Coordinates of C-alpha atoms in Angstrom, one line a residue:
Chain L
M1 CA 0.0 0.0 0.0
S2 CA 2.7 2.4 1.0
T3 CA 5.1 3.2 -1.9
P4 CA 7.7 5.8 -0.9
H5 CA 9.4 6.7 -4.1
S6 CA 11.5 9.6 -2.9
A7 CA 12.7 8.5 0.4
S8 CA 15.7 10.9 0.6
G9 CA 15.3 11.4 4.4
H10 CA 18.4 13.6 4.4
M11 CA 16.9 16.4 2.3
P12 CA 14.7 18.5 4.6
G13 CA 11.5 19.4 2.8
A14 CA 11.6 16.6 0.2
A15 CA 8.3 14.8 0.8
E16 CA 7.9 11.1 1.2
I17 CA 5.0 10.1 -0.9
T18 CA 2.5 7.6 0.4
A19 CA 0.2 6.8 -2.5
V20 CA -3.0 5.0 -1.5
P21 CA -6.2 4.0 -3.2
A22 CA -9.3 6.1 -2.3
G23 CA -10.6 3.4 -0.1
A24 CA -7.5 3.5 2.1
W25 CA -7.3 7.3 2.4
R26 CA -8.8 7.6 5.8
Q27 CA -6.7 4.8 7.3
A28 CA -3.5 6.1 5.8
C29 CA -4.1 9.6 7.4
L30 CA -5.1 8.1 10.7
D31 CA -2.0 5.9 10.7
A32 CA 0.2 8.9 10.1
N33 CA -1.6 10.8 12.9
A34 CA -1.3 7.8 15.3
R35 CA 2.5 7.7 14.6
G36 CA 2.6 11.2 15.9
E37 CA 3.0 13.0 12.6
R38 CA 1.4 16.4 12.7
F39 CA -1.4 17.3 10.2
G40 CA -0.4 20.2 8.0
G41 CA -3.2 20.5 5.5
L42 CA -5.3 18.7 3.0
F43 CA -6.1 19.8 -0.5
A44 CA -7.3 18.5 -3.9
R45 CA -5.8 19.3 -7.3
R46 CA -7.2 18.9 -10.8
S47 CA -5.4 16.5 -13.0
A48 CA -5.3 17.1 -16.7
S49 CA -6.7 13.6 -17.4
G50 CA -8.5 11.6 -14.8
P51 CA -10.0 12.2 -11.4
A52 CA -9.1 15.0 -9.0
Q53 CA -6.2 14.1 -6.7
L54 CA -6.2 14.4 -3.0
R55 CA -3.2 15.3 -0.9
A56 CA -2.7 15.4 2.9
V57 CA 0.5 16.7 4.5
F58 CA 1.8 15.1 7.7
S59 CA 5.1 15.9 9.2
T60 CA 7.5 15.1 12.1
P61 CA 10.2 17.7 13.0
G62 CA 12.6 16.1 10.5
S63 CA 10.4 14.7 7.7
E64 CA 7.5 15.5 5.5
R65 CA 4.9 13.0 4.2
L66 CA 2.4 13.6 1.5
I67 CA -0.4 11.1 1.4
T68 CA -1.9 11.0 -2.0
C69 CA -4.9 9.3 -3.7
D70 CA -6.9 9.6 -6.8
A71 CA -10.5 10.4 -5.8
T72 CA -11.9 8.2 -8.6
E73 CA -15.4 8.2 -7.3
R74 CA -15.0 11.7 -5.9
T75 CA -15.6 10.2 -2.5
V76 CA -13.3 9.3 0.4
E77 CA -14.0 8.9 4.1
T78 CA -13.5 11.9 6.3
I79 CA -10.7 12.3 8.8
V80 CA -12.3 15.2 10.6
D81 CA -13.6 13.1 13.5
T82 CA -10.1 12.2 14.5
I83 CA -8.3 15.3 13.1
P84 CA -10.7 18.3 13.6
A85 CA -8.0 20.6 12.2
A86 CA -8.9 19.2 8.7
G87 CA -12.4 20.6 8.9
W88 CA -11.9 23.7 6.7
D89 CA -9.6 21.8 4.3
E90 CA -12.2 19.2 3.6
R91 CA -14.9 21.8 3.1
E92 CA -12.6 23.7 0.7
A93 CA -11.8 20.5 -1.3
H94 CA -15.5 19.8 -1.6
D95 CA -16.4 23.3 -2.8
L96 CA -13.5 23.6 -5.3
H97 CA -13.3 20.0 -6.6
G98 CA -16.6 18.4 -5.7
I99 CA -15.0 15.8 -3.4
N100 CA -17.3 14.2 -0.8
F101 CA -16.0 13.3 2.6
T102 CA -18.4 10.7 3.9
G103 CA -18.9 11.0 7.7
H104 CA -18.2 14.7 7.6
E105 CA -21.9 15.6 8.0
P106 CA -23.2 18.1 7.2
L107 CA -20.4 19.1 4.9
R108 CA -21.1 22.8 5.0
P109 CA -20.1 25.1 2.1
L110 CA -17.1 27.2 2.9
L111 CA -16.0 28.8 -0.4
D112 CA -19.3 28.4 -2.2
H113 CA -21.0 31.7 -1.7
H114 CA -24.1 30.7 -3.7
A115 CA -25.3 28.2 -1.1
P116 CA -28.4 29.2 0.8
L117 CA -28.0 30.5 4.3
A118 CA -29.3 27.4 6.0
A119 CA -26.7 25.3 4.2
W120 CA -23.6 27.0 5.5
T121 CA -24.7 28.1 8.9
V122 CA -25.2 25.9 12.0
P123 CA -28.8 26.0 13.1
T124 CA -29.4 27.5 16.5
V125 CA -32.8 27.4 18.1
G126 CA -34.3 28.6 21.3
D127 CA -36.0 31.6 23.0
D128 CA -34.5 34.9 21.8
V129 CA -31.8 33.3 19.7
H130 CA -31.1 35.5 16.7
Q131 CA -28.4 36.1 14.1
V132 CA -26.2 39.1 13.6
A133 CA -24.7 39.4 10.2
V134 CA -21.4 41.5 10.0
G135 CA -19.5 42.2 6.8
P136 CA -18.1 41.5 4.2
I137 CA -17.4 45.3 4.5
H138 CA -16.5 46.3 8.0
A139 CA -16.6 49.6 9.8
G140 CA -12.9 50.1 10.1
V141 CA -10.0 49.6 7.7
I142 CA -10.2 45.9 7.8
E143 CA -10.1 43.1 5.2
S144 CA -13.3 41.8 3.8
G145 CA -15.1 38.8 5.3
H146 CA -18.5 37.9 6.7
F147 CA -19.3 36.8 10.2
R148 CA -22.6 35.4 11.2
F149 CA -23.1 35.5 15.0
H150 CA -25.8 33.4 16.6
V151 CA -26.5 35.2 19.8
V152 CA -28.8 35.5 22.8
G153 CA -28.6 39.1 23.9
E154 CA -24.9 39.8 23.8
L155 CA -23.8 36.2 24.4
I156 CA -22.3 34.4 21.4
L157 CA -23.8 30.8 21.0
H158 CA -22.0 30.1 17.7
L159 CA -20.1 31.9 15.0
D160 CA -20.1 31.0 11.3
V161 CA -17.1 32.6 9.6
R162 CA -17.5 33.0 5.8
L163 CA -14.3 34.2 4.2
F164 CA -13.0 33.9 0.7
Y165 CA -14.5 37.1 -0.5
K166 CA -10.9 38.1 -1.4
R167 CA -10.3 34.9 -3.4
R168 CA -8.1 35.8 -6.3
G169 CA -7.3 32.3 -7.4
L170 CA -3.5 32.8 -6.9
E171 CA -2.7 29.1 -6.7
T172 CA -4.6 28.4 -9.9
A173 CA -2.9 31.3 -11.6
A174 CA 0.5 30.2 -10.5
T175 CA 0.1 26.7 -12.0
G176 CA 2.0 26.3 -15.2
R177 CA 4.5 29.2 -14.4
S178 CA 8.1 28.5 -13.9
L179 CA 9.3 27.9 -10.4
G180 CA 11.1 31.3 -10.4
E181 CA 7.9 33.1 -11.5
G182 CA 5.7 31.3 -9.0
I183 CA 7.2 33.1 -6.0
A184 CA 5.3 36.3 -7.0
Y185 CA 2.0 34.5 -6.4
A186 CA 3.1 33.3 -2.9
Q187 CA 4.2 36.9 -2.1
R188 CA 1.0 38.5 -3.3
A189 CA -1.1 36.1 -1.2
C190 CA -0.5 38.4 1.8
A191 CA 1.6 41.5 2.5
A192 CA 1.9 40.9 6.2
C193 CA 3.2 37.4 5.7
A194 CA 5.1 38.1 2.4
V195 CA 8.5 36.9 3.8
T196 CA 7.1 33.8 5.4
N197 CA 5.1 32.8 2.3
T198 CA 8.0 33.4 -0.1
V199 CA 10.6 31.6 2.1
A200 CA 8.2 28.6 2.5
Y201 CA 7.8 28.6 -1.3
A202 CA 11.5 29.0 -2.0
Q203 CA 12.3 26.2 0.5
A204 CA 9.8 23.9 -1.2
C205 CA 11.3 24.6 -4.6
E206 CA 14.8 24.2 -3.4
A207 CA 14.0 20.9 -1.7
A208 CA 12.4 19.7 -4.9
L209 CA 15.5 20.6 -6.9
G210 CA 17.8 18.9 -4.4
L211 CA 19.3 22.2 -3.3
E212 CA 20.4 23.4 0.1
P213 CA 21.0 27.0 1.2
D214 CA 24.4 28.1 2.3
D215 CA 25.0 29.8 5.6
H216 CA 24.7 33.3 4.1
L217 CA 21.3 32.5 2.6
R218 CA 20.0 30.9 5.8
R219 CA 21.0 33.9 7.8
A220 CA 19.6 36.4 5.4
R221 CA 16.2 34.7 5.3
T222 CA 16.2 34.4 9.1
V223 CA 16.8 38.1 9.4
L224 CA 14.0 38.9 7.0
L225 CA 11.6 36.5 8.8
E226 CA 12.4 38.1 12.2
L227 CA 12.0 41.6 10.8
E228 CA 8.6 40.6 9.6
R229 CA 7.7 39.2 13.0
V230 CA 8.8 42.4 14.7
Y231 CA 6.6 44.8 12.8
N232 CA 3.7 42.3 12.9
H233 CA 3.8 41.8 16.6
L234 CA 4.1 45.6 17.2
N235 CA 1.0 45.9 14.9
D236 CA -0.9 43.3 16.9
I237 CA -0.3 45.0 20.2
S238 CA -1.6 48.2 18.7
A239 CA -4.6 46.4 17.3
I240 CA -5.4 44.8 20.7
C241 CA -5.4 48.2 22.3
A242 CA -7.7 49.3 19.5
G243 CA -10.0 46.4 20.4
V244 CA -10.7 48.0 23.8
G245 CA -10.5 51.6 22.5
F246 CA -7.3 52.4 24.4
A247 CA -6.1 55.1 22.0
A248 CA -2.8 55.9 23.7
G249 CA -1.6 52.3 23.3
V250 CA -2.9 52.1 19.7
M251 CA -0.8 55.2 18.8
A252 CA 2.3 54.3 20.8
Y253 CA 2.5 50.9 19.1
A254 CA 1.5 52.2 15.7
A255 CA 4.5 54.6 16.0
L256 CA 6.7 51.7 16.9
K257 CA 5.5 49.6 14.0
E258 CA 6.1 52.6 11.7
R259 CA 9.7 52.7 12.9
A260 CA 10.1 49.0 12.2
Q261 CA 8.7 49.4 8.7
R262 CA 10.9 52.4 8.0
L263 CA 13.8 50.2 9.0
N264 CA 12.6 47.5 6.6
E265 CA 12.5 50.2 3.8
R266 CA 16.1 51.3 4.7
L267 CA 17.4 47.7 4.6
A268 CA 15.4 46.2 1.8
W269 CA 13.8 49.1 -0.1
H270 CA 10.3 48.0 0.9
R271 CA 8.2 48.5 4.0
F272 CA 6.8 44.9 3.7
L273 CA 10.2 43.5 2.6
F274 CA 8.7 42.5 -0.9
D275 CA 11.1 40.9 -3.4
T276 CA 13.7 40.1 -0.8
V277 CA 13.4 36.3 -1.3
A278 CA 14.1 34.4 -4.4
V279 CA 14.4 30.7 -5.3
G280 CA 18.0 29.5 -5.1
R281 CA 19.7 32.8 -4.1
S282 CA 19.4 35.6 -1.7
A283 CA 18.0 38.9 -2.9
I284 CA 19.4 41.0 -0.1
S285 CA 22.8 41.8 1.3
L286 CA 23.8 44.2 4.1
D287 CA 27.3 45.6 4.6
S288 CA 28.7 46.0 8.1
R289 CA 27.6 49.7 8.2
E290 CA 24.0 48.8 7.3
A291 CA 24.0 45.9 9.7
A292 CA 25.2 48.1 12.5
D293 CA 22.6 50.8 11.6
A294 CA 19.9 48.1 11.8
R295 CA 21.1 46.9 15.2
R296 CA 21.1 50.5 16.6
E297 CA 17.6 51.1 15.3
L298 CA 16.3 47.7 16.6
A299 CA 17.9 48.5 20.0
A300 CA 16.1 51.8 20.0
I301 CA 12.8 50.1 19.1
R302 CA 13.3 47.6 21.9
R303 CA 13.9 50.4 24.5
E304 CA 10.9 52.3 23.4
H305 CA 8.7 49.1 23.3
E306 CA 9.8 48.1 26.8
A307 CA 9.1 51.6 28.2
V308 CA 5.6 51.7 26.6
W309 CA 4.9 48.0 27.5
R310 CA 5.7 48.8 31.1
Q311 CA 3.3 51.7 31.1
L312 CA 0.6 49.5 29.6
G313 CA 1.0 47.2 32.7
F314 CA 0.0 50.1 34.9
V315 CA -3.2 50.8 33.0
T316 CA -5.5 48.6 35.0
S317 CA -8.6 49.4 33.0
L318 CA -6.8 48.0 30.0
Q319 CA -5.4 44.9 31.7
Q320 CA -8.8 44.0 33.2
R321 CA -10.4 44.1 29.8
L322 CA -7.9 41.5 28.5
E323 CA -7.9 39.0 31.4
G324 CA -10.2 36.0 31.2
V325 CA -11.6 36.9 27.8
A326 CA -11.9 34.1 25.3
A327 CA -9.6 31.5 27.0
L328 CA -8.5 28.7 24.7
S329 CA -7.5 25.6 26.6
A330 CA -4.3 23.8 25.7
A331 CA -6.4 20.7 25.0
D332 CA -8.6 22.5 22.5
A333 CA -5.6 24.3 21.0
E334 CA -4.0 20.9 20.3
R335 CA -7.3 19.3 19.1
F336 CA -8.2 22.1 16.7
G337 CA -4.6 22.4 15.4
A338 CA -4.0 25.9 16.7
V339 CA -0.6 27.4 15.7
G340 CA 1.7 30.3 16.4
P341 CA 1.4 32.8 19.3
A342 CA -2.2 31.7 19.9
A343 CA -1.2 28.1 20.5
R344 CA 1.8 29.1 22.6
A345 CA -0.3 31.5 24.7
S346 CA -2.3 28.3 25.6
G347 CA 0.8 26.6 26.7
L348 CA 1.7 24.5 23.6
P349 CA 5.4 24.7 22.9
H350 CA 5.0 24.4 19.1
D351 CA 7.2 26.7 17.1
H352 CA 8.5 25.6 13.8
R353 CA 11.7 27.7 14.3
L354 CA 12.8 24.8 16.5
H355 CA 12.9 22.5 13.4
S356 CA 14.2 24.7 10.6
P357 CA 17.5 23.3 9.3
R358 CA 17.1 25.6 6.2
L359 CA 17.2 28.7 8.5
H360 CA 19.5 30.0 11.1
Y361 CA 17.8 29.2 14.4
G362 CA 20.5 27.3 16.3
G363 CA 19.8 27.1 20.0
F364 CA 16.3 28.5 19.6
T365 CA 13.7 27.7 22.3
A366 CA 10.0 28.3 22.0
A367 CA 8.8 31.2 24.2
V368 CA 6.0 29.9 26.4
S369 CA 5.0 31.9 29.5
D370 CA 4.6 30.3 32.9
V371 CA 1.0 31.7 33.0
A372 CA -0.1 30.5 29.6
S373 CA -3.8 31.1 30.4
G374 CA -4.9 31.1 26.8
D375 CA -7.0 34.3 27.1
V376 CA -6.7 37.6 25.3
A377 CA -4.2 38.8 28.0
A378 CA -2.0 35.7 27.4
R379 CA -2.1 36.2 23.6
T380 CA -1.1 39.9 24.2
N381 CA 1.7 39.0 26.6
Q382 CA 2.9 36.3 24.1
R383 CA 3.5 39.0 21.5
A384 CA 5.7 40.9 23.9
L385 CA 7.6 37.8 24.9
E386 CA 8.2 36.9 21.3
L387 CA 9.2 40.5 20.4
R388 CA 11.9 40.4 22.9
Q389 CA 13.1 37.1 21.6
S390 CA 13.1 38.2 18.0
L391 CA 14.9 41.5 18.8
E392 CA 17.6 39.6 20.7
L393 CA 17.9 37.1 17.8
L394 CA 18.2 40.0 15.2
D395 CA 20.8 41.7 17.4
E396 CA 22.9 38.6 17.3
L397 CA 22.3 37.9 13.6
L398 CA 23.3 41.4 12.6
T399 CA 26.6 41.4 14.3
R400 CA 28.1 40.4 11.0
P401 CA 27.3 41.7 7.5
L402 CA 24.9 39.7 5.4
E403 CA 26.6 38.5 2.3
H404 CA 24.9 37.3 -0.9
G405 CA 23.9 33.7 -0.3
T406 CA 23.4 30.9 -2.7
V407 CA 22.5 27.2 -2.8
R408 CA 24.5 24.0 -3.4
R409 CA 23.4 20.6 -4.6
R410 CA 22.8 18.2 -1.9
G411 CA 20.5 15.5 -3.1
G412 CA 18.4 14.3 -6.0
E413 CA 15.5 16.1 -7.5
T414 CA 11.9 15.2 -6.5
R415 CA 8.6 16.1 -7.9
T416 CA 6.9 17.1 -4.7
A417 CA 8.3 19.1 -1.7
V418 CA 7.0 20.9 1.3
G419 CA 8.3 24.2 2.7
R420 CA 7.3 25.0 6.3
V421 CA 8.0 28.3 8.0
E422 CA 6.8 29.8 11.3
S423 CA 5.0 33.1 10.4
P424 CA 4.0 35.8 12.9
R425 CA 0.7 33.9 13.1
G426 CA 1.9 30.3 13.2
V427 CA 3.4 27.7 10.9
T428 CA 2.7 28.1 7.2
V429 CA 2.9 25.1 4.9
C430 CA 3.7 25.4 1.2
V431 CA 3.4 22.4 -1.0
I432 CA 4.7 22.4 -4.6
E433 CA 4.4 19.8 -7.3
R434 CA 6.7 20.2 -10.2
E435 CA 6.1 19.3 -13.8
G436 CA 9.6 19.7 -15.2
D437 CA 10.7 23.2 -14.5
R438 CA 7.0 24.3 -14.2
L439 CA 4.6 24.4 -11.3
G440 CA 2.1 21.6 -11.5
A441 CA 0.4 22.6 -8.3
L442 CA 0.9 25.1 -5.5
H443 CA -0.8 24.9 -2.2
L444 CA -0.4 27.5 0.6
R445 CA -1.8 26.7 4.0
T446 CA -0.9 29.6 6.3
G447 CA -1.0 30.0 10.0
S448 CA -4.1 32.2 9.6
Y449 CA -5.9 29.3 7.7
A450 CA -5.1 27.0 10.6
N451 CA -6.3 29.4 13.2
W452 CA -9.6 30.8 11.8
P453 CA -11.7 27.7 12.9
V454 CA -9.9 28.0 16.3
L455 CA -11.0 31.6 16.6
A456 CA -14.6 30.6 15.8
H457 CA -14.5 28.0 18.6
T458 CA -12.9 30.4 21.1
V459 CA -15.6 33.1 20.8
V460 CA -18.4 30.7 21.9
G461 CA -19.7 31.8 25.3
E462 CA -18.1 35.3 25.0
L463 CA -19.8 38.6 24.5
M464 CA -20.4 39.9 21.1
P465 CA -19.0 43.4 21.8
D466 CA -15.7 41.6 22.8
F467 CA -15.4 40.1 19.3
P468 CA -13.2 42.8 17.8
L469 CA -10.9 42.4 20.8
I470 CA -10.8 38.6 20.6
N471 CA -10.3 38.8 16.8
K472 CA -7.4 41.2 17.2
S473 CA -5.8 38.9 19.8
F474 CA -5.5 36.3 17.0
E475 CA -5.0 39.0 14.3
L476 CA -5.4 36.6 11.4
C477 CA -5.0 37.5 7.8
Y478 CA -7.9 37.2 5.4
A479 CA -5.8 37.6 2.3
C480 CA -3.6 34.5 2.8
T481 CA -6.6 32.4 3.9
D482 CA -8.6 33.4 0.8
R483 CA -5.6 33.3 -1.6
Chain S
M1 CA -0.7 56.4 31.8
F2 CA 0.7 59.8 32.4
V3 CA 4.2 58.7 31.2
L4 CA 2.6 57.1 28.1
L5 CA 0.7 60.3 27.2
N6 CA 3.9 62.3 27.7
H7 CA 5.7 59.9 25.4
L8 CA 3.0 60.4 22.7
Q9 CA 3.2 64.2 23.1
R10 CA 7.0 64.1 22.7
L11 CA 6.6 61.9 19.6
R12 CA 4.2 64.3 18.1
R13 CA 6.3 67.3 18.8
D14 CA 9.4 65.6 17.3
T15 CA 7.5 64.6 14.1
P16 CA 7.8 67.3 11.4
R17 CA 4.5 68.6 10.2
A18 CA 3.6 69.6 6.7
P19 CA 3.3 73.4 6.7
D20 CA 0.3 73.5 4.4
R21 CA -2.9 73.1 6.4
R22 CA -5.7 74.3 4.2
R23 CA -9.2 74.1 5.4
G24 CA -11.7 71.5 4.4
S25 CA -12.5 67.9 5.2
L26 CA -13.2 64.6 3.5
A27 CA -14.9 61.6 5.0
V28 CA -13.4 58.4 3.6
R29 CA -14.9 55.0 3.4
H30 CA -12.5 52.1 2.6
V31 CA -13.6 48.9 0.8
D32 CA -11.2 46.0 0.5
A33 CA -12.2 44.4 -2.8
G34 CA -9.5 41.7 -2.8
S35 CA -6.2 43.1 -1.6
C36 CA -3.1 41.4 -0.1
N37 CA -3.7 43.5 3.1
G38 CA -0.7 45.7 2.2
C39 CA -2.9 48.7 1.3
E40 CA -4.9 48.3 4.5
H41 CA -1.8 48.3 6.6
E42 CA -0.6 51.5 4.9
L43 CA -3.9 53.3 5.0
T44 CA -4.0 52.5 8.8
A45 CA -0.4 53.7 9.1
A46 CA -1.5 57.0 7.5
T47 CA -3.4 57.7 10.7
N48 CA -0.4 57.0 13.0
P49 CA 1.4 59.8 14.8
F50 CA 3.9 60.2 12.0
Y51 CA 1.3 61.1 9.3
D52 CA -1.8 61.8 11.3
L53 CA -4.3 62.2 8.5
Q54 CA -7.0 63.5 10.8
Q55 CA -5.2 66.8 11.3
Y56 CA -5.9 67.6 7.6
G57 CA -9.6 67.0 8.0
L58 CA -9.4 63.5 6.6
N59 CA -11.4 61.0 8.5
I60 CA -12.1 57.3 7.9
V61 CA -15.8 56.8 8.6
A62 CA -17.7 53.7 9.4
S63 CA -20.4 53.8 6.7
P64 CA -20.5 54.7 3.0
R65 CA -23.6 56.7 3.9
H66 CA -21.3 59.1 5.8
A67 CA -18.6 59.2 3.1
D68 CA -17.4 61.6 0.4
V69 CA -14.8 59.3 -0.9
L70 CA -14.9 55.6 -1.6
L71 CA -11.4 54.3 -1.3
I72 CA -11.0 51.0 -2.9
T73 CA -8.1 48.5 -2.5
G74 CA -7.3 45.3 -4.2
A75 CA -8.0 43.3 -7.3
I76 CA -11.8 43.4 -7.7
T77 CA -12.8 39.8 -7.0
T78 CA -16.1 38.5 -8.4
R79 CA -17.2 38.0 -4.8
M80 CA -16.6 41.6 -3.8
A81 CA -17.9 43.3 -6.9
G82 CA -21.5 43.1 -5.5
P83 CA -20.8 44.5 -2.0
L84 CA -18.6 47.2 -3.6
R85 CA -21.5 48.4 -5.9
T86 CA -23.8 48.4 -2.9
A87 CA -21.4 50.5 -0.9
Y88 CA -21.1 53.0 -3.8
E89 CA -24.8 53.2 -4.4
S90 CA -25.5 54.0 -0.7
M91 CA -23.2 57.0 -0.8
P92 CA -24.6 60.5 -1.0
E93 CA -23.8 62.8 -3.9
P94 CA -21.4 64.3 -4.7
R95 CA -19.0 61.4 -4.3
L96 CA -15.5 60.5 -5.4
V97 CA -14.0 57.1 -6.1
A98 CA -10.4 56.5 -5.3
A99 CA -8.3 53.5 -6.4
L100 CA -5.7 52.8 -3.8
G101 CA -2.7 50.7 -4.9
D102 CA -1.6 48.9 -8.1
C103 CA -4.2 46.1 -7.9
A104 CA -7.1 48.5 -7.8
L105 CA -5.4 50.3 -10.7
G106 CA -5.2 47.0 -12.6
C107 CA -1.3 47.0 -12.8
N108 CA 0.8 43.9 -12.3
L109 CA -2.4 42.1 -11.2
L110 CA -2.0 38.4 -10.3
G111 CA -4.8 36.0 -10.1
D112 CA -7.1 33.6 -11.9
Q113 CA -9.4 35.5 -14.4
A114 CA -12.3 33.4 -13.3
E115 CA -12.1 34.9 -9.8
L116 CA -11.6 38.5 -10.9
A117 CA -14.4 40.9 -12.0
G118 CA -12.2 43.1 -14.1
P119 CA -10.4 46.5 -13.5
L120 CA -12.1 48.9 -11.1
E121 CA -12.4 51.4 -14.0
T122 CA -14.9 49.1 -15.7
I123 CA -17.0 48.9 -12.5
L124 CA -17.0 52.4 -11.1
P125 CA -15.9 55.8 -12.3
V126 CA -12.5 56.4 -10.8
D127 CA -11.7 60.0 -9.9
L128 CA -8.5 59.5 -7.9
R129 CA -5.6 57.1 -8.5
I130 CA -3.0 56.4 -5.9
P131 CA -0.3 54.0 -7.3
G132 CA 2.1 51.9 -5.4
C133 CA 2.5 48.3 -4.2
P134 CA 1.4 49.2 -1.7
P135 CA 1.4 53.1 -1.7
T136 CA 3.4 54.4 1.2
P137 CA 1.4 56.2 4.0
K138 CA 3.1 59.4 2.9
A139 CA 1.8 58.9 -0.7
I140 CA -1.7 58.1 0.6
A141 CA -1.7 61.2 2.9
E142 CA -0.5 63.4 0.1
A143 CA -2.9 62.1 -2.5
L144 CA -5.9 62.4 -0.1
T145 CA -5.0 66.0 1.0
A146 CA -4.6 67.0 -2.6
A147 CA -8.1 65.5 -3.3
L148 CA -9.5 68.1 -0.8
H149 CA -9.1 70.7 -3.5
R150 CA -9.5 69.0 -6.7
P151 CA -12.4 69.3 -9.2
S152 CA -14.5 66.1 -9.7
S153 CA -14.3 64.1 -12.9
S154 CA -17.3 66.0 -14.3
G155 CA -15.2 69.1 -14.4
H156 CA -17.1 71.0 -11.7
S157 CA -15.6 71.7 -8.3
S158 CA -16.1 68.5 -6.3
G159 CA -18.3 70.5 -3.9
L160 CA -16.8 68.5 -1.1
I161 CA -15.1 71.3 0.7
R162 CA -17.0 72.4 3.7

């Protein structure tokens, strides 16, 4: 049943393929899960001739597995009862490729916006139960998406999240492009995760081509990823303050984020670090003067952050609004496949930076607080904890200039590979399938995609007016979920 | 709290201001019609203490019914074309449409044609174009303050200055 035809276990990212018939799909996935391999996404792809093909990604720290099958009858058994994290993935595969997952009932539409309301919402009945529809256009400067709250008074009974209003079909459009061109699609999926998505894409391509980055390239990409994390975390703290209407905190952290983005522009000519990652080479170098300048500015940002953060601690009206709101237990975080700061704030020590041989994270330990209470306060504190860690990491990485990096041949070529990178919102998985030097398929499952269902679960039992705050404490992207 | 407010005051004092503070105001409603979130970040940044759009009379308002300008970001997806038209139709006259960023302007647009509704120009009359990928907060602030005093596409004064 199991036919690994690219078992080069030494090449990080090269996926071991487990091809199974449709009837064995569920068991193959459950077996991988039982072996302790972590679920990293499920998707379908069209094939030029023949039935749609299903893929599921499972991984251990050092290996990637792709379980594949031809969905000949367009039907397989669901895995969502054992792996609830696959819920959205199965709904997406159904809406895009018509694949039925028996046992996943009802299989509610996720991307299909033509479905009647009753089909895609969970029925809630009882005295005074009503629905509140919000979006797709929101009151602030926010991405487009629709939320349907089922409430009694102000209490949230259930939330149906309907995203994909921003679906641009980037993965479909990337198919058939050269591997080098494809990176533009990964980048355009999301500005705030541009570095993460492009590094994940580049790593997948390099693994498929049997290439390994040299030390310069590892270091350059790690610097870029941490610069991305710094401005995102500063942004998130500002957004959380906005969630409770604490303007002084919003502005102080917005100013800090601005400083971080101006530094990005100085170092890489772009405030979101666009076009700094390329397949097989580095697209950025810093001489010793630029590196020293960056260290000085980052040290200044750190001093200002710590001063402002200390002040926020004294604002009891702010702190009391964060504590105890929307607590996510460690067990639920694990069960629903939560990732990133949201998972770590609930006490899970998952951080893919621990397992990133293609990057420069030697000696890294995941930041988990002693009081990982999983509530909004914990998610806020988690950002500060990680900010300090990232700023320390950058300070060390920038003690030397960044030279132009490259790749060297390490192993054989494979058709399929997986890139996996810890974004500011959690681990992002990028799967590529090659057809010669062209992209046969591209799949991007970002940290935001993993966490949206977790957010929907977390708001149950909370107050509707707290939703903006809870939402900001996760601060998920719509753009890289919709793609 | 006191220290924090002092910090903000210092920050504001140290940030150079544009000397030109003409009178007038514009109420801006933003619609994300399929962006990568870059334009949203930068539009929000234009309200941070370094740019402080509000001091020029530019306010981001919660409803298109309160807005003079509809500021649109992103490739126009088929799924957002409808809500976008609804937002435009609910605006009072006179109104301006601003395209923010290269996607809304139809440049270097990436995506599957089946998911995209076509360039903004073919959906709504565009009065104001702010290029960039994404446009910097400075460019956004400058373009919007310039819009305070520009005539509308019909050639008449926009009538938006109050």
